[in-house]
């Protein structure tokens, strides 16, 4: 009889332990699910595709909407922060551009008619492209038949090889949109 009581007691303990374990496991599962939901918006903003990702994984519409609108705001703000070339050119500083022209001096003169390794740059802003008489342009440059507007010179100086593949001008370009705007403003002061 005593043995049975002891066995009953042990069995009771085991059952009680199992019940406790189940309760603990159940509450942990609930807690983890909630924590997962909370961390979703932060993850969604990082991945750049907020709408589909949030819709797939999140059950709460409110959370995914908040994440979407936040991400959209970030995307819209980024391009607006960078000024356009036109804006930079309107505020350009020709005096600062004189220093940038040091990169060009080895090959270009600013006096009319004086060609060097490159064609003279007097009056280049507003001049037809590849139009200096007596200068032997590359085919790459000759194929450009437009006008050297400030914006066009900016494009050329951003990446000379991309603008005119095979150009004889070996300078890769001028770094910094502001530097280019200042340089072109300086060049524009050399005209009739
Ligand atoms: C290493 C020599 C060299 C340097 C440095 C150089 N250029 Fe040139 N540049 C040339 C040559 C050569 C050409 C003719 C390109 C061709 O025919 O493909 C040219 C052409 C040009 C043209 C086109 C002119 C036209 O009549 O169509 C412009 C504009 C120009 N360069 C601006 C610049 C500026 C601004 C700088 C300084 C940031 C500069 N270059 C630096 C050699 C140079």
PDB file of C-alpha atoms in Angstrom, residues 6-140:
ATOM      1  CA  UNK A   6       4.754   6.720  -3.435  1.00  0.00           C
ATOM      2  CA  UNK A   7       4.180   5.813  -7.104  1.00  0.00           C
ATOM      3  CA  UNK A   8       1.069   7.996  -7.195  1.00  0.00           C
ATOM      4  CA  UNK A   9       3.050  10.849  -5.708  1.00  0.00           C
ATOM      5  CA  UNK A  10       5.850  10.505  -8.318  1.00  0.00           C
ATOM      6  CA  UNK A  11       3.320  10.248 -11.140  1.00  0.00           C
ATOM      7  CA  UNK A  12       1.652  13.401  -9.856  1.00  0.00           C
ATOM      8  CA  UNK A  13       4.979  15.230  -9.814  1.00  0.00           C
ATOM      9  CA  UNK A  14       5.730  14.173 -13.402  1.00  0.00           C
ATOM     10  CA  UNK A  15       2.321  15.294 -14.631  1.00  0.00           C
ATOM     11  CA  UNK A  16       2.629  18.614 -12.808  1.00  0.00           C
ATOM     12  CA  UNK A  17       6.090  19.181 -14.362  1.00  0.00           C
ATOM     13  CA  UNK A  18       4.777  18.388 -17.858  1.00  0.00           C
ATOM     14  CA  UNK A  19       1.851  20.776 -17.438  1.00  0.00           C
ATOM     15  CA  UNK A  20       4.231  23.532 -16.318  1.00  0.00           C
ATOM     16  CA  UNK A  21       6.538  22.842 -19.276  1.00  0.00           C
ATOM     17  CA  UNK A  22       3.603  23.050 -21.708  1.00  0.00           C
ATOM     18  CA  UNK A  23       2.443  26.338 -20.214  1.00  0.00           C
ATOM     19  CA  UNK A  24       5.919  27.780 -20.429  1.00  0.00           C
ATOM     20  CA  UNK A  25       6.369  26.608 -24.033  1.00  0.00           C
ATOM     21  CA  UNK A  26       2.975  28.027 -25.000  1.00  0.00           C
ATOM     22  CA  UNK A  27       3.629  31.447 -23.512  1.00  0.00           C
ATOM     23  CA  UNK A  28       7.073  31.614 -25.119  1.00  0.00           C
ATOM     24  CA  UNK A  29       5.589  30.898 -28.539  1.00  0.00           C
ATOM     25  CA  UNK A  30       3.090  33.734 -28.038  1.00  0.00           C
ATOM     26  CA  UNK A  31       5.752  36.133 -26.846  1.00  0.00           C
ATOM     27  CA  UNK A  32       8.098  35.366 -29.760  1.00  0.00           C
ATOM     28  CA  UNK A  33       5.316  35.954 -32.284  1.00  0.00           C
ATOM     29  CA  UNK A  34       4.596  39.380 -30.802  1.00  0.00           C
ATOM     30  CA  UNK A  35       8.242  40.361 -30.719  1.00  0.00           C
ATOM     31  CA  UNK A  36       8.590  39.320 -34.358  1.00  0.00           C
ATOM     32  CA  UNK A  37       5.777  41.616 -35.420  1.00  0.00           C
ATOM     33  CA  UNK A  38       7.280  44.559 -33.639  1.00  0.00           C
ATOM     34  CA  UNK A  39      10.665  44.230 -35.305  1.00  0.00           C
ATOM     35  CA  UNK A  40       9.223  43.950 -38.807  1.00  0.00           C
ATOM     36  CA  UNK A  41       8.936  47.643 -39.783  1.00  0.00           C
ATOM     37  CA  UNK A  42      12.642  48.250 -39.038  1.00  0.00           C
ATOM     38  CA  UNK A  43      13.602  45.387 -41.307  1.00  0.00           C
ATOM     39  CA  UNK A  44      11.183  46.419 -44.060  1.00  0.00           C
ATOM     40  CA  UNK A  45      12.627  49.944 -44.317  1.00  0.00           C
ATOM     41  CA  UNK A  46      16.087  48.508 -44.886  1.00  0.00           C
ATOM     42  CA  UNK A  47      15.047  46.248 -47.779  1.00  0.00           C
ATOM     43  CA  UNK A  48      13.768  48.994 -50.114  1.00  0.00           C
ATOM     44  CA  UNK A  49      10.647  47.022 -51.057  1.00  0.00           C
ATOM     45  CA  UNK A  50       8.360  47.781 -48.153  1.00  0.00           C
ATOM     46  CA  UNK A  51       4.912  47.024 -49.554  1.00  0.00           C
ATOM     47  CA  UNK A  52       5.261  43.369 -50.683  1.00  0.00           C
ATOM     48  CA  UNK A  53       7.545  42.331 -47.811  1.00  0.00           C
ATOM     49  CA  UNK A  54       5.267  43.814 -45.187  1.00  0.00           C
ATOM     50  CA  UNK A  55       2.130  42.354 -46.768  1.00  0.00           C
ATOM     51  CA  UNK A  56       3.638  38.879 -46.856  1.00  0.00           C
ATOM     52  CA  UNK A  57       4.900  38.639 -43.309  1.00  0.00           C
ATOM     53  CA  UNK A  58       2.813  41.002 -41.233  1.00  0.00           C
ATOM     54  CA  UNK A  59      -0.728  40.277 -40.199  1.00  0.00           C
ATOM     55  CA  UNK A  60      -1.436  43.776 -38.951  1.00  0.00           C
ATOM     56  CA  UNK A  61      -2.321  46.168 -41.750  1.00  0.00           C
ATOM     57  CA  UNK A  62      -1.619  49.234 -39.630  1.00  0.00           C
ATOM     58  CA  UNK A  63       2.022  48.283 -39.051  1.00  0.00           C
ATOM     59  CA  UNK A  64       2.737  47.590 -42.720  1.00  0.00           C
ATOM     60  CA  UNK A  65       1.091  50.846 -43.787  1.00  0.00           C
ATOM     61  CA  UNK A  66       3.223  52.820 -41.373  1.00  0.00           C
ATOM     62  CA  UNK A  67       6.351  51.104 -42.655  1.00  0.00           C
ATOM     63  CA  UNK A  68       5.415  51.781 -46.281  1.00  0.00           C
ATOM     64  CA  UNK A  69       4.776  55.480 -45.829  1.00  0.00           C
ATOM     65  CA  UNK A  70       7.974  55.910 -43.859  1.00  0.00           C
ATOM     66  CA  UNK A  71      10.034  54.188 -46.557  1.00  0.00           C
ATOM     67  CA  UNK A  72       8.380  56.259 -49.302  1.00  0.00           C
ATOM     68  CA  UNK A  73       9.265  59.471 -47.503  1.00  0.00           C
ATOM     69  CA  UNK A  74      12.907  58.389 -47.277  1.00  0.00           C
ATOM     70  CA  UNK A  75      13.017  57.526 -50.983  1.00  0.00           C
ATOM     71  CA  UNK A  76      11.460  60.820 -52.068  1.00  0.00           C
ATOM     72  CA  UNK A  77      13.763  62.892 -49.867  1.00  0.00           C
ATOM     73  CA  UNK A  78      17.044  61.420 -51.153  1.00  0.00           C
ATOM     74  CA  UNK A  79      17.065  62.716 -54.780  1.00  0.00           C
ATOM     75  CA  UNK A  80      15.700  66.126 -53.774  1.00  0.00           C
ATOM     76  CA  UNK A  81      18.723  66.674 -51.546  1.00  0.00           C
ATOM     77  CA  UNK A  82      21.133  66.742 -54.507  1.00  0.00           C
ATOM     78  CA  UNK A  83      21.121  70.002 -56.454  1.00  0.00           C
ATOM     79  CA  UNK A  84      20.862  69.861 -60.244  1.00  0.00           C
ATOM     80  CA  UNK A  85      23.660  71.139 -62.491  1.00  0.00           C
ATOM     81  CA  UNK A  86      21.498  74.144 -63.404  1.00  0.00           C
ATOM     82  CA  UNK A  87      21.169  75.064 -59.729  1.00  0.00           C
ATOM     83  CA  UNK A  88      24.904  74.666 -59.150  1.00  0.00           C
ATOM     84  CA  UNK A  89      25.730  76.650 -62.280  1.00  0.00           C
ATOM     85  CA  UNK A  90      23.411  79.495 -61.264  1.00  0.00           C
ATOM     86  CA  UNK A  91      25.327  79.766 -57.982  1.00  0.00           C
ATOM     87  CA  UNK A  92      28.768  78.998 -59.470  1.00  0.00           C
ATOM     88  CA  UNK A  93      31.910  80.832 -58.418  1.00  0.00           C
ATOM     89  CA  UNK A  94      34.158  81.665 -61.405  1.00  0.00           C
ATOM     90  CA  UNK A  95      37.033  82.642 -59.121  1.00  0.00           C
ATOM     91  CA  UNK A  96      37.002  79.183 -57.552  1.00  0.00           C
ATOM     92  CA  UNK A  97      36.802  77.757 -61.087  1.00  0.00           C
ATOM     93  CA  UNK A  98      40.126  79.377 -62.002  1.00  0.00           C
ATOM     94  CA  UNK A  99      41.892  76.918 -59.686  1.00  0.00           C
ATOM     95  CA  UNK A 100      40.100  73.962 -61.252  1.00  0.00           C
ATOM     96  CA  UNK A 101      41.354  75.134 -64.666  1.00  0.00           C
ATOM     97  CA  UNK A 102      44.872  74.195 -63.526  1.00  0.00           C
ATOM     98  CA  UNK A 103      43.886  70.657 -64.563  1.00  0.00           C
ATOM     99  CA  UNK A 104      43.369  71.863 -68.136  1.00  0.00           C
ATOM    100  CA  UNK A 105      46.309  74.264 -68.548  1.00  0.00           C
ATOM    101  CA  UNK A 106      48.750  71.627 -69.751  1.00  0.00           C
ATOM    102  CA  UNK A 107      46.706  71.098 -72.908  1.00  0.00           C
ATOM    103  CA  UNK A 108      44.439  74.112 -73.410  1.00  0.00           C
ATOM    104  CA  UNK A 109      45.056  77.834 -73.876  1.00  0.00           C
ATOM    105  CA  UNK A 110      42.437  80.485 -73.256  1.00  0.00           C
ATOM    106  CA  UNK A 111      43.623  82.841 -76.004  1.00  0.00           C
ATOM    107  CA  UNK A 112      41.665  82.837 -79.218  1.00  0.00           C
ATOM    108  CA  UNK A 113      43.330  80.903 -82.038  1.00  0.00           C
ATOM    109  CA  UNK A 114      46.088  79.400 -79.850  1.00  0.00           C
ATOM    110  CA  UNK A 115      45.782  75.635 -80.122  1.00  0.00           C
ATOM    111  CA  UNK A 116      47.979  73.335 -78.041  1.00  0.00           C
ATOM    112  CA  UNK A 117      47.557  69.614 -77.366  1.00  0.00           C
ATOM    113  CA  UNK A 118      43.870  70.502 -77.207  1.00  0.00           C
ATOM    114  CA  UNK A 119      41.940  73.208 -79.059  1.00  0.00           C
ATOM    115  CA  UNK A 120      41.921  76.726 -77.597  1.00  0.00           C
ATOM    116  CA  UNK A 121      39.062  77.214 -75.128  1.00  0.00           C
ATOM    117  CA  UNK A 122      38.411  80.935 -75.637  1.00  0.00           C
ATOM    118  CA  UNK A 123      34.654  81.247 -76.190  1.00  0.00           C
ATOM    119  CA  UNK A 124      34.098  77.511 -75.741  1.00  0.00           C
ATOM    120  CA  UNK A 125      30.854  78.045 -73.808  1.00  0.00           C
ATOM    121  CA  UNK A 126      28.256  78.421 -76.564  1.00  0.00           C
ATOM    122  CA  UNK A 127      30.675  77.349 -79.322  1.00  0.00           C
ATOM    123  CA  UNK A 128      29.710  74.609 -81.817  1.00  0.00           C
ATOM    124  CA  UNK A 129      31.377  71.315 -80.880  1.00  0.00           C
ATOM    125  CA  UNK A 130      34.614  70.294 -82.629  1.00  0.00           C
ATOM    126  CA  UNK A 131      34.609  73.539 -84.625  1.00  0.00           C
ATOM    127  CA  UNK A 132      38.081  75.038 -84.163  1.00  0.00           C
ATOM    128  CA  UNK A 133      39.656  75.414 -87.591  1.00  0.00           C
ATOM    129  CA  UNK A 134      43.032  73.808 -87.995  1.00  0.00           C
ATOM    130  CA  UNK A 135      42.586  71.502 -84.988  1.00  0.00           C
ATOM    131  CA  UNK A 136      42.584  67.827 -85.818  1.00  0.00           C
ATOM    132  CA  UNK A 137      39.793  66.363 -83.704  1.00  0.00           C
ATOM    133  CA  UNK A 138      39.312  62.650 -83.167  1.00  0.00           C
ATOM    134  CA  UNK A 139      36.400  60.961 -84.919  1.00  0.00           C
ATOM    135  CA  UNK A 140      34.842  60.568 -81.474  1.00  0.00           C
TER     136      UNK A 140
END
